[in-house]
């Protein structure tokens, strides 16, 4: 049974919608909103609490393009999670081919490498 779920990129779009729909399941106790921007995360959490009437949402600050951010985020989890929704990503806008501090393009980091590392760290 899935009780605790982590969704990356949960402050907008499909990630936020997924958080809303998961909250409707009575067995889901905690939904971790994995977001890189705390202000956007707080706004999404408030909106989700208002829409769903549930207080199951927790914020985890994570930038999926940044290995140190991924490792730090995993350290903040005090319990194991049952499911990971690897949602953060996109086409990278104008900076899709920028090389990040880990030496790979941001589009590769967010859509593949970051989530691979996150899975391994979890
Ligand atoms: N919508 C579609 O039709 C469609 C089709 C195929 C695939 N997808 C994939 O589905 C996923 C969600 O799509 P969407 O349409 O919901 O996109 P969206 O509305 O642009 O939302 C993307 C989310 O990912 C977050 N994000 C981006 N880079 C991040 C990073 N480095 N670390 C942490 N969070 C990051 C964004 O946070 P910020 O607000 O901070 O930018 C935002 O919360 C994406 O991976 C996309 O490629 C979508």
PDB file of C-alpha atoms and ligand atoms in Angstrom:
ATOM      1  CA  UNK A   1       0.000   0.000   0.000  1.00  0.00           C
ATOM      2  CA  UNK A   2       1.313   3.431  -0.930  1.00  0.00           C
ATOM      3  CA  UNK A   3       1.317   5.735   2.078  1.00  0.00           C
ATOM      4  CA  UNK A   4       4.145   8.164   1.339  1.00  0.00           C
ATOM      5  CA  UNK A   5       4.863   9.586  -2.099  1.00  0.00           C
ATOM      6  CA  UNK A   6       7.501  12.010  -3.369  1.00  0.00           C
ATOM      7  CA  UNK A   7       6.691  14.000  -6.501  1.00  0.00           C
ATOM      8  CA  UNK A   8       9.411  16.071  -8.142  1.00  0.00           C
ATOM      9  CA  UNK A   9       8.342  19.299  -9.810  1.00  0.00           C
ATOM     10  CA  UNK A  10       5.157  19.335  -7.757  1.00  0.00           C
ATOM     11  CA  UNK A  11       4.532  23.080  -7.666  1.00  0.00           C
ATOM     12  CA  UNK A  12       3.002  23.279 -11.149  1.00  0.00           C
ATOM     13  CA  UNK A  13       1.397  21.429 -14.023  1.00  0.00           C
ATOM     14  CA  UNK A  14       1.142  17.662 -13.975  1.00  0.00           C
ATOM     15  CA  UNK A  15       3.087  17.342 -10.707  1.00  0.00           C
ATOM     16  CA  UNK A  16       0.686  19.542  -8.769  1.00  0.00           C
ATOM     17  CA  UNK A  17      -2.324  17.834 -10.340  1.00  0.00           C
ATOM     18  CA  UNK A  18      -0.892  14.438  -9.380  1.00  0.00           C
ATOM     19  CA  UNK A  19      -0.472  15.638  -5.789  1.00  0.00           C
ATOM     20  CA  UNK A  20      -4.106  16.758  -5.752  1.00  0.00           C
ATOM     21  CA  UNK A  21      -5.390  13.450  -7.086  1.00  0.00           C
ATOM     22  CA  UNK A  22      -3.250  11.349  -4.750  1.00  0.00           C
ATOM     23  CA  UNK A  23      -4.593  13.297  -1.773  1.00  0.00           C
ATOM     24  CA  UNK A  24      -8.056  11.947  -2.594  1.00  0.00           C
ATOM     25  CA  UNK A  25      -6.864   8.440  -1.721  1.00  0.00           C
ATOM     26  CA  UNK A  26      -7.493   7.778   1.990  1.00  0.00           C
ATOM     27  CA  UNK A  27      -4.473   5.465   2.322  1.00  0.00           C
ATOM     28  CA  UNK A  28      -2.025   8.184   1.237  1.00  0.00           C
ATOM     29  CA  UNK A  29      -0.691   9.785   4.415  1.00  0.00           C
ATOM     30  CA  UNK A  30       2.108  12.041   3.190  1.00  0.00           C
ATOM     31  CA  UNK A  31       2.760  13.660  -0.169  1.00  0.00           C
ATOM     32  CA  UNK A  32       6.191  15.236  -0.484  1.00  0.00           C
ATOM     33  CA  UNK A  33       6.246  18.175  -2.874  1.00  0.00           C
ATOM     34  CA  UNK A  34       9.755  18.144  -4.339  1.00  0.00           C
ATOM     35  CA  UNK A  35      10.383  21.700  -5.538  1.00  0.00           C
ATOM     36  CA  UNK A  36      13.450  23.815  -6.269  1.00  0.00           C
ATOM     37  CA  UNK A  37      11.819  27.131  -5.377  1.00  0.00           C
ATOM     38  CA  UNK A  38      10.515  27.432  -1.821  1.00  0.00           C
ATOM     39  CA  UNK A  39       8.161  30.329  -2.514  1.00  0.00           C
ATOM     40  CA  UNK A  40       6.490  28.395  -5.332  1.00  0.00           C
ATOM     41  CA  UNK A  41       6.379  25.304  -3.102  1.00  0.00           C
ATOM     42  CA  UNK A  42       4.666  27.166  -0.274  1.00  0.00           C
ATOM     43  CA  UNK A  43       2.109  28.646  -2.679  1.00  0.00           C
ATOM     44  CA  UNK A  44       1.371  25.210  -4.162  1.00  0.00           C
ATOM     45  CA  UNK A  45       1.082  23.621  -0.702  1.00  0.00           C
ATOM     46  CA  UNK A  46      -1.429  26.271   0.421  1.00  0.00           C
ATOM     47  CA  UNK A  47      -3.455  25.855  -2.747  1.00  0.00           C
ATOM     48  CA  UNK A  48      -3.456  22.058  -2.481  1.00  0.00           C
ATOM     49  CA  UNK A  49      -4.532  22.198   1.183  1.00  0.00           C
ATOM     50  CA  UNK A  50      -7.333  24.589   0.311  1.00  0.00           C
ATOM     51  CA  UNK A  51      -8.566  22.574  -2.690  1.00  0.00           C
ATOM     52  CA  UNK A  52      -8.348  19.133  -1.071  1.00  0.00           C
ATOM     53  CA  UNK A  53      -9.071  20.018   2.558  1.00  0.00           C
ATOM     54  CA  UNK A  54      -6.159  17.719   3.481  1.00  0.00           C
ATOM     55  CA  UNK A  55      -2.992  18.497   5.412  1.00  0.00           C
ATOM     56  CA  UNK A  56      -0.898  15.685   3.974  1.00  0.00           C
ATOM     57  CA  UNK A  57       1.510  17.851   1.975  1.00  0.00           C
ATOM     58  CA  UNK A  58       5.162  18.315   2.951  1.00  0.00           C
ATOM     59  CA  UNK A  59       7.767  20.366   1.144  1.00  0.00           C
ATOM     60  CA  UNK A  60      11.161  19.030   0.168  1.00  0.00           C
ATOM     61  CA  UNK A  61      13.518  21.481  -1.478  1.00  0.00           C
ATOM     62  CA  UNK A  62      15.212  19.776  -4.397  1.00  0.00           C
ATOM     63  CA  UNK A  63      16.786  20.899  -7.640  1.00  0.00           C
ATOM     64  CA  UNK A  64      16.911  17.795  -9.804  1.00  0.00           C
ATOM     65  CA  UNK A  65      19.691  19.380 -11.913  1.00  0.00           C
ATOM     66  CA  UNK A  66      22.011  19.594  -8.903  1.00  0.00           C
ATOM     67  CA  UNK A  67      23.557  16.490  -7.338  1.00  0.00           C
ATOM     68  CA  UNK A  68      24.314  18.178  -4.013  1.00  0.00           C
ATOM     69  CA  UNK A  69      20.710  19.374  -3.785  1.00  0.00           C
ATOM     70  CA  UNK A  70      19.451  15.837  -4.472  1.00  0.00           C
ATOM     71  CA  UNK A  71      21.657  14.333  -1.753  1.00  0.00           C
ATOM     72  CA  UNK A  72      20.686  17.047   0.739  1.00  0.00           C
ATOM     73  CA  UNK A  73      16.993  16.525  -0.008  1.00  0.00           C
ATOM     74  CA  UNK A  74      17.215  12.784   0.647  1.00  0.00           C
ATOM     75  CA  UNK A  75      18.926  13.476   3.980  1.00  0.00           C
ATOM     76  CA  UNK A  76      15.918  15.526   5.118  1.00  0.00           C
ATOM     77  CA  UNK A  77      13.582  12.527   4.767  1.00  0.00           C
ATOM     78  CA  UNK A  78      13.145  10.926   8.165  1.00  0.00           C
ATOM     79  CA  UNK A  79      11.118   7.980   6.837  1.00  0.00           C
ATOM     80  CA  UNK A  80      11.194   5.867   3.721  1.00  0.00           C
ATOM     81  CA  UNK A  81       8.844   6.613   0.873  1.00  0.00           C
ATOM     82  CA  UNK A  82       6.723   4.064  -0.975  1.00  0.00           C
ATOM     83  CA  UNK A  83       6.618   5.753  -4.375  1.00  0.00           C
ATOM     84  CA  UNK A  84       8.623   8.283  -6.384  1.00  0.00           C
ATOM     85  CA  UNK A  85       7.023  10.217  -9.216  1.00  0.00           C
ATOM     86  CA  UNK A  86       9.815  11.487 -11.485  1.00  0.00           C
ATOM     87  CA  UNK A  87       7.959  14.416 -12.963  1.00  0.00           C
ATOM     88  CA  UNK A  88      10.240  17.478 -12.856  1.00  0.00           C
ATOM     89  CA  UNK A  89      11.573  18.402 -16.235  1.00  0.00           C
ATOM     90  CA  UNK A  90      10.721  19.843 -19.576  1.00  0.00           C
ATOM     91  CA  UNK A  91      12.482  21.093 -22.629  1.00  0.00           C
ATOM     92  CA  UNK A  92      14.776  23.416 -20.692  1.00  0.00           C
ATOM     93  CA  UNK A  93      13.788  26.666 -22.378  1.00  0.00           C
ATOM     94  CA  UNK A  94      16.621  28.784 -23.741  1.00  0.00           C
ATOM     95  CA  UNK A  95      19.214  27.194 -21.439  1.00  0.00           C
ATOM     96  CA  UNK A  96      18.541  23.552 -22.365  1.00  0.00           C
ATOM     97  CA  UNK A  97      22.144  23.009 -23.513  1.00  0.00           C
ATOM     98  CA  UNK A  98      23.853  24.849 -20.658  1.00  0.00           C
ATOM     99  CA  UNK A  99      26.433  22.689 -18.916  1.00  0.00           C
ATOM    100  CA  UNK A 100      25.775  22.481 -15.188  1.00  0.00           C
ATOM    101  CA  UNK A 101      28.241  22.096 -12.296  1.00  0.00           C
ATOM    102  CA  UNK A 102      28.173  18.304 -12.732  1.00  0.00           C
ATOM    103  CA  UNK A 103      29.402  18.644 -16.328  1.00  0.00           C
ATOM    104  CA  UNK A 104      26.236  17.628 -18.189  1.00  0.00           C
ATOM    105  CA  UNK A 105      23.560  19.584 -20.042  1.00  0.00           C
ATOM    106  CA  UNK A 106      20.676  20.772 -17.900  1.00  0.00           C
ATOM    107  CA  UNK A 107      18.113  19.028 -20.089  1.00  0.00           C
ATOM    108  CA  UNK A 108      19.904  15.707 -19.537  1.00  0.00           C
ATOM    109  CA  UNK A 109      20.350  16.411 -15.827  1.00  0.00           C
ATOM    110  CA  UNK A 110      16.722  17.190 -15.074  1.00  0.00           C
ATOM    111  CA  UNK A 111      15.069  14.645 -17.341  1.00  0.00           C
ATOM    112  CA  UNK A 112      17.343  11.668 -16.715  1.00  0.00           C
ATOM    113  CA  UNK A 113      20.521  11.890 -14.639  1.00  0.00           C
ATOM    114  CA  UNK A 114      19.030  13.716 -11.645  1.00  0.00           C
ATOM    115  CA  UNK A 115      16.171  11.296 -11.243  1.00  0.00           C
ATOM    116  CA  UNK A 116      18.513   8.362 -11.659  1.00  0.00           C
ATOM    117  CA  UNK A 117      20.679   9.685  -8.819  1.00  0.00           C
ATOM    118  CA  UNK A 118      17.600  10.441  -6.703  1.00  0.00           C
ATOM    119  CA  UNK A 119      16.371   6.862  -7.116  1.00  0.00           C
ATOM    120  CA  UNK A 120      19.784   5.519  -6.146  1.00  0.00           C
ATOM    121  CA  UNK A 121      20.068   7.791  -3.095  1.00  0.00           C
ATOM    122  CA  UNK A 122      16.595   6.806  -1.897  1.00  0.00           C
TER     123      UNK A 122
HETATM  124  N1  LIG B   1       2.497  18.560 -20.443  1.00  0.00           N
HETATM  125  C1  LIG B   1       2.724  17.694 -21.438  1.00  0.00           C
HETATM  126  O1  LIG B   1       1.992  17.604 -22.439  1.00  0.00           O
HETATM  127  C2  LIG B   1       3.921  16.753 -21.365  1.00  0.00           C
HETATM  128  C3  LIG B   1       4.178  15.882 -22.422  1.00  0.00           C
HETATM  129  C4  LIG B   1       5.270  15.012 -22.340  1.00  0.00           C
HETATM  130  C5  LIG B   1       6.085  15.027 -21.225  1.00  0.00           C
HETATM  131  N2  LIG B   1       5.823  15.895 -20.223  1.00  0.00           N
HETATM  132  C6  LIG B   1       6.696  15.882 -19.070  1.00  0.00           C
HETATM  133  O2  LIG B   1       5.929  15.843 -17.883  1.00  0.00           O
HETATM  134  C7  LIG B   1       6.589  16.611 -16.874  1.00  0.00           C
HETATM  135  C8  LIG B   1       5.651  17.712 -16.340  1.00  0.00           C
HETATM  136  O3  LIG B   1       5.201  18.493 -17.423  1.00  0.00           O
HETATM  137  P1  LIG B   1       4.325  19.805 -17.168  1.00  0.00           P
HETATM  138  O4  LIG B   1       3.641  20.120 -18.445  1.00  0.00           O
HETATM  139  O5  LIG B   1       3.496  19.636 -15.934  1.00  0.00           O
HETATM  140  O6  LIG B   1       5.485  20.889 -16.942  1.00  0.00           O
HETATM  141  P2  LIG B   1       5.466  22.296 -16.160  1.00  0.00           P
HETATM  142  O7  LIG B   1       4.092  22.818 -15.982  1.00  0.00           O
HETATM  143  O8  LIG B   1       6.489  23.156 -16.867  1.00  0.00           O
HETATM  144  O9  LIG B   1       6.040  21.907 -14.716  1.00  0.00           O
HETATM  145  C9  LIG B   1       7.347  21.445 -14.595  1.00  0.00           C
HETATM  146  C10 LIG B   1       7.665  21.324 -13.121  1.00  0.00           C
HETATM  147  O10 LIG B   1       9.000  20.796 -13.025  1.00  0.00           O
HETATM  148  C11 LIG B   1       9.734  21.661 -12.173  1.00  0.00           C
HETATM  149  N3  LIG B   1      11.142  21.626 -12.496  1.00  0.00           N
HETATM  150  C12 LIG B   1      11.749  21.916 -13.677  1.00  0.00           C
HETATM  151  N4  LIG B   1      13.080  21.791 -13.553  1.00  0.00           N
HETATM  152  C13 LIG B   1      13.315  21.411 -12.265  1.00  0.00           C
HETATM  153  C14 LIG B   1      14.474  21.122 -11.520  1.00  0.00           C
HETATM  154  N5  LIG B   1      15.698  21.206 -12.065  1.00  0.00           N
HETATM  155  N6  LIG B   1      14.346  20.737 -10.225  1.00  0.00           N
HETATM  156  C15 LIG B   1      13.123  20.639  -9.658  1.00  0.00           C
HETATM  157  N7  LIG B   1      11.986  20.924 -10.294  1.00  0.00           N
HETATM  158  C16 LIG B   1      12.085  21.307 -11.584  1.00  0.00           C
HETATM  159  C17 LIG B   1       9.132  23.038 -12.387  1.00  0.00           C
HETATM  160  O11 LIG B   1       9.509  23.878 -11.310  1.00  0.00           O
HETATM  161  P3  LIG B   1       9.667  25.485 -11.489  1.00  0.00           P
HETATM  162  O12 LIG B   1       8.290  26.045 -11.338  1.00  0.00           O
HETATM  163  O13 LIG B   1      10.582  25.865 -10.375  1.00  0.00           O
HETATM  164  O14 LIG B   1      10.233  25.736 -12.863  1.00  0.00           O
HETATM  165  C18 LIG B   1       7.658  22.666 -12.398  1.00  0.00           C
HETATM  166  O15 LIG B   1       7.188  22.478 -11.079  1.00  0.00           O
HETATM  167  C19 LIG B   1       7.864  17.169 -17.506  1.00  0.00           C
HETATM  168  O16 LIG B   1       8.941  16.317 -17.195  1.00  0.00           O
HETATM  169  C20 LIG B   1       7.556  17.133 -18.990  1.00  0.00           C
HETATM  170  O17 LIG B   1       8.730  17.016 -19.778  1.00  0.00           O
HETATM  171  C21 LIG B   1       4.774  16.759 -20.266  1.00  0.00           C
END
